[in-house]
Amino acid sequence: MSGEGIHNPSDLTDVEVDLAAITAALVVIDNEIANLDADLVLVQNDVTDIMAVTDALPTLTTMSGESTTTVINTEYDLYINNAPVGVYRPIV
């Protein structure tokens, strides 16, 4: 007998090509995930900015009352109604 020992006659060239293609695809997927993470950071920054504005909106106050003023020797009673613009909708 010629060639003693373990011998595998299988040709793994196709498997190695497939593994190389899978490795290349994984590199592309990793890059896309990195891009998605960067996009999510930008979206989170926008959400934080929007929340800063919307969280401030429910803080509305009103002022009303009466005051007396004199203009050229004539007294006037003034009613002040300084209601805030917008609708107060409390968020729990």
mmCIF file of C-alpha atoms in Angstrom:
data_model
loop_
_atom_site.group_PDB
_atom_site.id
_atom_site.type_symbol
_atom_site.label_atom_id
_atom_site.label_comp_id
_atom_site.label_asym_id
_atom_site.label_seq_id
_atom_site.Cartn_x
_atom_site.Cartn_y
_atom_site.Cartn_z
ATOM 1 C CA MET A 1 0.000 0.000 0.000
ATOM 2 C CA SER A 2 1.183 3.404 -0.805
ATOM 3 C CA GLY A 3 0.293 6.375 1.356
ATOM 4 C CA GLU A 4 -0.253 5.199 4.849
ATOM 5 C CA GLY A 5 -2.149 7.184 7.487
ATOM 6 C CA ILE A 6 -5.400 9.184 7.400
ATOM 7 C CA HIS A 7 -6.311 10.526 4.037
ATOM 8 C CA ASN A 8 -9.375 12.722 3.304
ATOM 9 C CA PRO A 9 -10.192 12.747 -0.373
ATOM 10 C CA SER A 10 -12.802 15.551 0.020
ATOM 11 C CA ASP A 11 -12.267 18.778 -1.897
ATOM 12 C CA LEU A 12 -13.175 21.641 0.473
ATOM 13 C CA THR A 13 -12.575 24.442 -2.024
ATOM 14 C CA ASP A 14 -16.312 25.207 -2.341
ATOM 15 C CA VAL A 15 -16.701 25.289 1.447
ATOM 16 C CA GLU A 16 -13.748 27.643 1.804
ATOM 17 C CA VAL A 17 -15.233 29.958 -0.865
ATOM 18 C CA ASP A 18 -18.564 29.922 0.969
ATOM 19 C CA LEU A 19 -16.827 30.691 4.279
ATOM 20 C CA ALA A 20 -15.011 33.621 2.674
ATOM 21 C CA ALA A 21 -18.321 34.957 1.326
ATOM 22 C CA ILE A 22 -19.941 34.589 4.757
ATOM 23 C CA THR A 23 -17.003 36.383 6.388
ATOM 24 C CA ALA A 24 -17.305 39.248 3.881
ATOM 25 C CA ALA A 25 -21.062 39.445 4.512
ATOM 26 C CA LEU A 26 -20.457 39.621 8.264
ATOM 27 C CA VAL A 27 -18.056 42.525 7.767
ATOM 28 C CA VAL A 28 -20.763 44.373 5.805
ATOM 29 C CA ILE A 29 -23.334 43.617 8.517
ATOM 30 C CA ASP A 30 -20.959 44.867 11.234
ATOM 31 C CA ASN A 31 -20.476 48.116 9.295
ATOM 32 C CA GLU A 32 -24.229 48.550 8.915
ATOM 33 C CA ILE A 33 -24.710 47.977 12.648
ATOM 34 C CA ALA A 34 -22.072 50.622 13.375
ATOM 35 C CA ASN A 35 -23.871 53.044 11.039
ATOM 36 C CA LEU A 36 -27.193 52.220 12.702
ATOM 37 C CA ASP A 37 -25.688 52.884 16.132
ATOM 38 C CA ALA A 38 -24.459 56.286 14.928
ATOM 39 C CA ASP A 39 -27.909 57.061 13.521
ATOM 40 C CA LEU A 40 -29.540 56.051 16.805
ATOM 41 C CA VAL A 41 -27.281 58.457 18.678
ATOM 42 C CA LEU A 42 -28.451 61.265 16.376
ATOM 43 C CA VAL A 43 -32.101 60.258 16.850
ATOM 44 C CA GLN A 44 -31.645 60.130 20.635
ATOM 45 C CA ASN A 45 -30.182 63.642 20.547
ATOM 46 C CA ASP A 46 -33.245 64.838 18.620
ATOM 47 C CA VAL A 47 -35.582 63.077 21.055
ATOM 48 C CA THR A 48 -33.773 64.695 23.992
ATOM 49 C CA ASP A 49 -34.143 68.128 22.391
ATOM 50 C CA ILE A 50 -37.848 67.556 21.696
ATOM 51 C CA MET A 51 -38.450 66.308 25.240
ATOM 52 C CA ALA A 52 -36.794 69.403 26.671
ATOM 53 C CA VAL A 53 -39.337 71.533 24.814
ATOM 54 C CA THR A 54 -42.399 69.364 25.427
ATOM 55 C CA ASP A 55 -41.615 68.814 29.107
ATOM 56 C CA ALA A 56 -41.496 72.582 29.570
ATOM 57 C CA LEU A 57 -44.887 73.169 27.914
ATOM 58 C CA PRO A 58 -47.095 71.970 30.805
ATOM 59 C CA THR A 59 -45.503 74.555 33.100
ATOM 60 C CA LEU A 60 -48.055 77.248 32.385
ATOM 61 C CA THR A 61 -49.064 79.990 34.773
ATOM 62 C CA THR A 62 -51.741 82.619 34.686
ATOM 63 C CA MET A 63 -52.014 86.073 36.131
ATOM 64 C CA SER A 64 -55.159 88.015 36.591
ATOM 65 C CA GLY A 65 -56.337 90.783 38.812
ATOM 66 C CA GLU A 66 -57.374 94.391 38.967
ATOM 67 C CA SER A 67 -55.365 97.518 39.061
ATOM 68 C CA THR A 68 -56.177 101.201 39.183
ATOM 69 C CA THR A 69 -54.167 103.663 37.187
ATOM 70 C CA THR A 70 -54.376 107.359 36.597
ATOM 71 C CA VAL A 71 -53.907 108.902 33.179
ATOM 72 C CA ILE A 72 -54.104 112.666 32.878
ATOM 73 C CA ASN A 73 -56.013 113.180 36.141
ATOM 74 C CA THR A 74 -58.526 110.385 35.331
ATOM 75 C CA GLU A 75 -58.624 107.101 37.231
ATOM 76 C CA TYR A 76 -59.156 103.866 35.302
ATOM 77 C CA ASP A 77 -59.834 100.389 36.667
ATOM 78 C CA LEU A 78 -57.947 97.781 34.689
ATOM 79 C CA TYR A 79 -58.659 94.095 34.599
ATOM 80 C CA ILE A 80 -55.637 92.003 33.694
ATOM 81 C CA ASN A 81 -56.219 88.621 32.108
ATOM 82 C CA ASN A 82 -52.871 87.214 31.128
ATOM 83 C CA ALA A 83 -53.847 83.616 30.392
ATOM 84 C CA PRO A 84 -51.094 81.456 28.911
ATOM 85 C CA VAL A 85 -51.161 80.456 25.270
ATOM 86 C CA GLY A 86 -51.725 76.750 24.791
ATOM 87 C CA VAL A 87 -53.572 73.960 26.459
ATOM 88 C CA TYR A 88 -52.414 72.422 29.686
ATOM 89 C CA ARG A 89 -52.375 68.647 29.403
ATOM 90 C CA PRO A 90 -50.678 67.054 32.407
ATOM 91 C CA ILE A 91 -48.430 64.081 31.746
ATOM 92 C CA VAL A 92 -48.248 61.435 34.432
#
